[in-house]
Amino acid sequence: MKLSDNTITILKNFAGINQSLQFKQGSVLKTINQGKTIFAEATVEETFPRDFAIYDVTKLLAINSLYNDAELSFEENQVTFTTSSDEVGSTKYCSPELLTHPPAKEIKLPQVDCSFDVSRELLEWMRKAAGISQLPNFVFESDGSVVTFIATDVQNDACDQYKKKLGAGDGKKFRVTMKVEHFKLIDGDYEVSISKRGLARFKNKTVPVTYYLAVEADSSNFEDGEE
């Protein structure tokens, strides 16, 4: 098996969420951060032949990059890399008990209380803006007629703020606060669905990857006043 460029991109992204990864037999990869506030799931082109755990995914990708067009073999205790020129390298699996495991069951939103789209360009701009002023929060806010994307610090009224219009509202009023540090998303356009019960889903429109991010319930509210 050779890792495709798309799969390498996904694995690099997942390594930014959690350096370790439990690979399951098949084509679905899942990861979760240590705080269990970021969950990601992707369907890749390859079909992995067995379950195995890798403690450092970045190292796995670095070894793969050492070899030109490497073939990966998933043996009982290790991944072996081979090339047409008989170069050989390997890295051992780790014990699954060392990893933080994502839920075995499929994650679903309990309900969808608001939804909208976020473009790649806007998300990139807001990330840069938040980085310039070291702002910890993203806020999605609607007065019923306009949905706005805001970079701010909800604990500091004197902080810098950056606002961009996302689009027209659907009559619903809401204010959803999230942590900038949770936005470890692959670049792209996203369909966003949010539940007032504290969970947001970001589904990439072109790459088969979906993220579930925690909502800051204490500083979020919806039209009916419930958090």
mmCIF file of C-alpha atoms in Angstrom:
data_model
loop_
_atom_site.group_PDB
_atom_site.id
_atom_site.type_symbol
_atom_site.label_atom_id
_atom_site.label_comp_id
_atom_site.label_asym_id
_atom_site.label_seq_id
_atom_site.Cartn_x
_atom_site.Cartn_y
_atom_site.Cartn_z
ATOM 1 C CA MET A 1 0.000 0.000 0.000
ATOM 2 C CA LYS A 2 1.105 3.548 -0.762
ATOM 3 C CA LEU A 3 -0.260 6.536 1.126
ATOM 4 C CA SER A 4 -1.985 9.018 -1.170
ATOM 5 C CA ASP A 5 -1.322 12.745 -0.909
ATOM 6 C CA ASN A 6 -4.862 13.263 0.410
ATOM 7 C CA THR A 7 -4.354 10.685 3.166
ATOM 8 C CA ILE A 8 -1.017 12.224 4.121
ATOM 9 C CA THR A 9 -2.748 15.623 4.412
ATOM 10 C CA ILE A 10 -5.433 14.132 6.661
ATOM 11 C CA LEU A 11 -2.872 12.315 8.828
ATOM 12 C CA LYS A 12 -0.846 15.524 9.249
ATOM 13 C CA ASN A 13 -4.006 17.320 10.311
ATOM 14 C CA PHE A 14 -4.992 14.558 12.741
ATOM 15 C CA ALA A 15 -1.491 14.630 14.252
ATOM 16 C CA GLY A 16 -2.160 18.271 15.144
ATOM 17 C CA ILE A 17 -5.211 17.137 17.145
ATOM 18 C CA ASN A 18 -3.533 14.137 18.789
ATOM 19 C CA GLN A 19 -0.031 12.852 18.000
ATOM 20 C CA SER A 20 -1.230 9.256 18.477
ATOM 21 C CA LEU A 21 -3.730 7.371 16.348
ATOM 22 C CA GLN A 22 -5.574 4.074 16.527
ATOM 23 C CA PHE A 23 -5.943 2.760 12.979
ATOM 24 C CA LYS A 24 -8.913 0.456 12.497
ATOM 25 C CA GLN A 25 -9.274 -2.123 9.731
ATOM 26 C CA GLY A 26 -10.959 -0.399 6.816
ATOM 27 C CA SER A 27 -10.948 3.137 5.390
ATOM 28 C CA VAL A 28 -12.247 5.275 8.260
ATOM 29 C CA LEU A 29 -9.843 7.206 10.495
ATOM 30 C CA LYS A 30 -10.928 8.815 13.773
ATOM 31 C CA THR A 31 -9.092 10.929 16.319
ATOM 32 C CA ILE A 32 -9.832 12.890 19.481
ATOM 33 C CA ASN A 33 -7.757 15.348 21.476
ATOM 34 C CA GLN A 34 -6.654 14.746 25.056
ATOM 35 C CA GLY A 35 -9.331 17.082 26.440
ATOM 36 C CA LYS A 36 -12.045 15.354 24.375
ATOM 37 C CA THR A 37 -13.198 18.693 22.964
ATOM 38 C CA ILE A 38 -12.195 17.980 19.339
ATOM 39 C CA PHE A 39 -13.265 14.873 17.444
ATOM 40 C CA ALA A 40 -12.491 14.253 13.783
ATOM 41 C CA GLU A 41 -13.483 11.524 11.343
ATOM 42 C CA ALA A 42 -12.313 10.985 7.762
ATOM 43 C CA THR A 43 -12.751 8.420 5.009
ATOM 44 C CA VAL A 44 -9.509 7.800 3.100
ATOM 45 C CA GLU A 45 -8.691 6.139 -0.218
ATOM 46 C CA GLU A 46 -6.714 3.286 1.327
ATOM 47 C CA THR A 47 -8.090 0.236 3.125
ATOM 48 C CA PHE A 48 -5.976 -0.674 6.135
ATOM 49 C CA PRO A 49 -5.757 -4.465 6.536
ATOM 50 C CA ARG A 50 -5.627 -4.633 10.347
ATOM 51 C CA ASP A 51 -6.057 -2.707 13.584
ATOM 52 C CA PHE A 52 -2.868 -1.104 14.927
ATOM 53 C CA ALA A 53 -1.790 1.875 16.999
ATOM 54 C CA ILE A 54 0.875 4.472 16.232
ATOM 55 C CA TYR A 55 2.170 6.597 19.106
ATOM 56 C CA ASP A 56 3.636 9.365 16.918
ATOM 57 C CA VAL A 57 1.905 9.850 13.557
ATOM 58 C CA THR A 58 4.292 12.670 12.614
ATOM 59 C CA LYS A 59 7.211 10.239 12.880
ATOM 60 C CA LEU A 60 5.358 7.711 10.727
ATOM 61 C CA LEU A 61 4.894 10.353 8.022
ATOM 62 C CA ALA A 62 8.522 11.474 8.327
ATOM 63 C CA ILE A 63 9.750 7.916 7.785
ATOM 64 C CA ASN A 64 7.429 7.575 4.804
ATOM 65 C CA SER A 65 8.912 10.759 3.309
ATOM 66 C CA LEU A 66 12.454 9.344 3.584
ATOM 67 C CA TYR A 67 11.712 6.814 0.887
ATOM 68 C CA ASN A 68 10.787 7.575 -2.693
ATOM 69 C CA ASP A 69 7.386 6.071 -3.467
ATOM 70 C CA ALA A 70 7.441 3.725 -0.486
ATOM 71 C CA GLU A 71 5.212 0.670 -0.174
ATOM 72 C CA LEU A 72 3.834 0.141 3.309
ATOM 73 C CA SER A 73 3.257 -3.340 4.720
ATOM 74 C CA PHE A 74 1.294 -3.718 7.942
ATOM 75 C CA GLU A 75 2.784 -6.671 9.735
ATOM 76 C CA GLU A 76 1.935 -8.133 13.119
ATOM 77 C CA ASN A 77 4.111 -5.785 15.166
ATOM 78 C CA GLN A 78 5.263 -3.025 12.811
ATOM 79 C CA VAL A 79 4.831 -1.014 9.630
ATOM 80 C CA THR A 80 7.525 -1.831 7.068
ATOM 81 C CA PHE A 81 8.532 0.584 4.278
ATOM 82 C CA THR A 82 10.089 -0.837 1.097
ATOM 83 C CA THR A 83 11.117 0.636 -2.265
ATOM 84 C CA SER A 84 11.970 -0.696 -5.691
ATOM 85 C CA SER A 85 15.668 -0.238 -4.882
ATOM 86 C CA ASP A 86 15.357 -2.634 -1.908
ATOM 87 C CA GLU A 87 15.514 0.095 0.739
ATOM 88 C CA VAL A 88 13.780 -1.068 3.906
ATOM 89 C CA GLY A 89 12.666 0.760 7.044
ATOM 90 C CA SER A 90 10.162 0.086 9.790
ATOM 91 C CA THR A 91 8.476 1.512 12.870
ATOM 92 C CA LYS A 92 6.875 -0.447 15.691
ATOM 93 C CA TYR A 93 3.250 -0.298 16.741
ATOM 94 C CA CYS A 94 2.453 0.842 20.265
ATOM 95 C CA SER A 95 0.028 -0.520 22.814
ATOM 96 C CA PRO A 96 -3.521 0.806 22.230
ATOM 97 C CA GLU A 97 -3.798 1.335 25.992
ATOM 98 C CA LEU A 98 -1.406 4.294 25.668
ATOM 99 C CA LEU A 99 -3.845 6.234 23.477
ATOM 100 C CA THR A 100 -6.881 8.416 24.082
ATOM 101 C CA HIS A 101 -9.573 6.670 22.059
ATOM 102 C CA PRO A 102 -12.417 8.340 20.160
ATOM 103 C CA PRO A 103 -15.934 7.013 20.830
ATOM 104 C CA ALA A 104 -16.654 3.647 19.228
ATOM 105 C CA LYS A 105 -20.181 4.737 18.324
ATOM 106 C CA GLU A 106 -20.942 7.265 15.615
ATOM 107 C CA ILE A 107 -21.159 10.823 16.934
ATOM 108 C CA LYS A 108 -24.357 12.655 16.060
ATOM 109 C CA LEU A 109 -25.665 16.070 16.977
ATOM 110 C CA PRO A 110 -28.518 15.748 19.486
ATOM 111 C CA GLN A 111 -30.348 18.372 17.430
ATOM 112 C CA VAL A 112 -29.515 21.196 15.010
ATOM 113 C CA ASP A 113 -30.420 24.621 16.372
ATOM 114 C CA CYS A 114 -28.582 26.738 13.799
ATOM 115 C CA SER A 115 -26.631 26.146 10.597
ATOM 116 C CA PHE A 116 -24.643 28.150 8.050
ATOM 117 C CA ASP A 117 -21.648 27.885 5.700
ATOM 118 C CA VAL A 118 -18.117 29.173 6.268
ATOM 119 C CA SER A 119 -15.821 29.666 3.289
ATOM 120 C CA ARG A 120 -12.166 28.726 3.210
ATOM 121 C CA GLU A 121 -11.140 32.332 2.593
ATOM 122 C CA LEU A 122 -13.155 33.680 5.515
ATOM 123 C CA LEU A 123 -11.951 31.009 7.923
ATOM 124 C CA GLU A 124 -8.332 31.690 6.967
ATOM 125 C CA TRP A 125 -8.838 35.453 7.405
ATOM 126 C CA MET A 126 -10.408 35.029 10.847
ATOM 127 C CA ARG A 127 -7.628 32.703 11.985
ATOM 128 C CA LYS A 128 -5.039 35.306 10.983
ATOM 129 C CA ALA A 129 -6.985 38.093 12.701
ATOM 130 C CA ALA A 130 -7.288 36.096 15.922
ATOM 131 C CA GLY A 131 -3.567 35.308 15.782
ATOM 132 C CA ILE A 132 -2.542 38.951 15.321
ATOM 133 C CA SER A 133 -4.367 40.054 18.469
ATOM 134 C CA GLN A 134 -3.995 36.760 20.385
ATOM 135 C CA LEU A 135 -7.769 36.406 20.692
ATOM 136 C CA PRO A 136 -9.031 33.174 22.288
ATOM 137 C CA ASN A 137 -12.615 33.056 20.995
ATOM 138 C CA PHE A 138 -14.603 32.762 17.797
ATOM 139 C CA VAL A 139 -18.252 33.785 18.016
ATOM 140 C CA PHE A 140 -21.029 33.042 15.540
ATOM 141 C CA GLU A 141 -23.851 35.505 16.093
ATOM 142 C CA SER A 142 -27.198 36.171 14.441
ATOM 143 C CA ASP A 143 -29.758 38.906 15.108
ATOM 144 C CA GLY A 144 -32.204 36.997 12.937
ATOM 145 C CA SER A 145 -31.383 38.783 9.706
ATOM 146 C CA VAL A 146 -27.568 38.627 9.486
ATOM 147 C CA VAL A 147 -25.106 35.955 10.667
ATOM 148 C CA THR A 148 -21.737 37.359 11.769
ATOM 149 C CA PHE A 149 -18.381 35.671 12.419
ATOM 150 C CA ILE A 150 -16.414 37.399 15.212
ATOM 151 C CA ALA A 151 -12.900 36.986 16.607
ATOM 152 C CA THR A 152 -12.807 38.295 20.188
ATOM 153 C CA ASP A 153 -12.153 37.623 23.858
ATOM 154 C CA VAL A 154 -15.516 37.131 25.545
ATOM 155 C CA GLN A 155 -13.903 37.808 28.943
ATOM 156 C CA ASN A 156 -12.450 41.169 27.932
ATOM 157 C CA ASP A 157 -14.672 44.006 26.683
ATOM 158 C CA ALA A 158 -11.607 46.137 25.892
ATOM 159 C CA CYS A 159 -10.016 43.626 23.490
ATOM 160 C CA ASP A 160 -9.617 43.969 19.740
ATOM 161 C CA GLN A 161 -12.495 42.596 17.689
ATOM 162 C CA TYR A 162 -12.796 41.472 14.094
ATOM 163 C CA LYS A 163 -16.175 40.917 12.449
ATOM 164 C CA LYS A 164 -17.168 39.499 9.077
ATOM 165 C CA LYS A 165 -20.638 38.900 7.668
ATOM 166 C CA LEU A 166 -21.318 35.220 6.953
ATOM 167 C CA GLY A 167 -24.660 35.643 5.232
ATOM 168 C CA ALA A 168 -28.358 36.210 5.709
ATOM 169 C CA GLY A 169 -30.058 34.814 8.798
ATOM 170 C CA ASP A 170 -33.176 32.646 8.847
ATOM 171 C CA GLY A 171 -34.952 34.487 11.648
ATOM 172 C CA LYS A 172 -33.224 32.615 14.477
ATOM 173 C CA LYS A 173 -31.232 34.608 17.021
ATOM 174 C CA PHE A 174 -28.183 33.055 18.606
ATOM 175 C CA ARG A 175 -24.696 33.669 19.931
ATOM 176 C CA VAL A 176 -22.337 30.691 19.873
ATOM 177 C CA THR A 177 -18.905 30.971 21.484
ATOM 178 C CA MET A 178 -16.040 28.596 20.748
ATOM 179 C CA LYS A 179 -12.300 28.415 21.430
ATOM 180 C CA VAL A 180 -9.958 29.406 18.598
ATOM 181 C CA GLU A 181 -7.558 26.645 19.681
ATOM 182 C CA HIS A 182 -10.159 24.040 18.734
ATOM 183 C CA PHE A 183 -10.243 25.108 15.073
ATOM 184 C CA LYS A 184 -7.694 22.555 13.876
ATOM 185 C CA LEU A 185 -9.475 22.135 10.565
ATOM 186 C CA ILE A 186 -8.115 21.228 7.169
ATOM 187 C CA ASP A 187 -8.383 24.206 4.820
ATOM 188 C CA GLY A 188 -11.649 24.255 2.919
ATOM 189 C CA ASP A 189 -15.271 25.331 2.780
ATOM 190 C CA TYR A 190 -17.471 24.023 5.587
ATOM 191 C CA GLU A 191 -21.097 23.289 6.318
ATOM 192 C CA VAL A 192 -21.625 24.150 9.988
ATOM 193 C CA SER A 193 -24.392 22.783 12.216
ATOM 194 C CA ILE A 194 -24.632 23.655 15.915
ATOM 195 C CA SER A 195 -26.627 22.195 18.782
ATOM 196 C CA LYS A 196 -27.457 24.250 21.861
ATOM 197 C CA ARG A 197 -26.454 21.176 23.849
ATOM 198 C CA GLY A 198 -22.814 22.128 23.399
ATOM 199 C CA LEU A 199 -21.608 20.604 20.135
ATOM 200 C CA ALA A 200 -20.811 21.956 16.669
ATOM 201 C CA ARG A 201 -20.261 19.941 13.485
ATOM 202 C CA PHE A 202 -17.974 21.229 10.711
ATOM 203 C CA LYS A 203 -18.292 19.159 7.537
ATOM 204 C CA ASN A 204 -15.755 19.840 4.781
ATOM 205 C CA LYS A 205 -17.439 20.279 1.408
ATOM 206 C CA THR A 206 -14.667 18.743 -0.715
ATOM 207 C CA VAL A 207 -12.575 16.507 1.582
ATOM 208 C CA PRO A 208 -14.361 13.566 3.293
ATOM 209 C CA VAL A 209 -13.593 14.812 6.808
ATOM 210 C CA THR A 210 -15.900 16.019 9.580
ATOM 211 C CA TYR A 211 -15.043 17.683 12.891
ATOM 212 C CA TYR A 212 -17.074 17.927 16.085
ATOM 213 C CA LEU A 213 -16.025 20.813 18.323
ATOM 214 C CA ALA A 214 -17.125 21.772 21.822
ATOM 215 C CA VAL A 215 -19.233 24.916 22.304
ATOM 216 C CA GLU A 216 -18.628 27.192 25.309
ATOM 217 C CA ALA A 217 -22.066 26.833 26.900
ATOM 218 C CA ASP A 218 -21.556 29.519 29.566
ATOM 219 C CA SER A 219 -21.158 32.264 26.968
ATOM 220 C CA SER A 220 -23.544 30.943 24.313
ATOM 221 C CA ASN A 221 -27.287 31.460 24.011
ATOM 222 C CA PHE A 222 -30.151 30.859 21.605
ATOM 223 C CA GLU A 223 -33.406 32.632 20.878
ATOM 224 C CA ASP A 224 -35.413 30.769 23.496
ATOM 225 C CA GLY A 225 -32.890 31.707 26.176
ATOM 226 C CA GLU A 226 -31.772 28.160 26.893
ATOM 227 C CA GLU A 227 -28.067 27.305 26.867
#
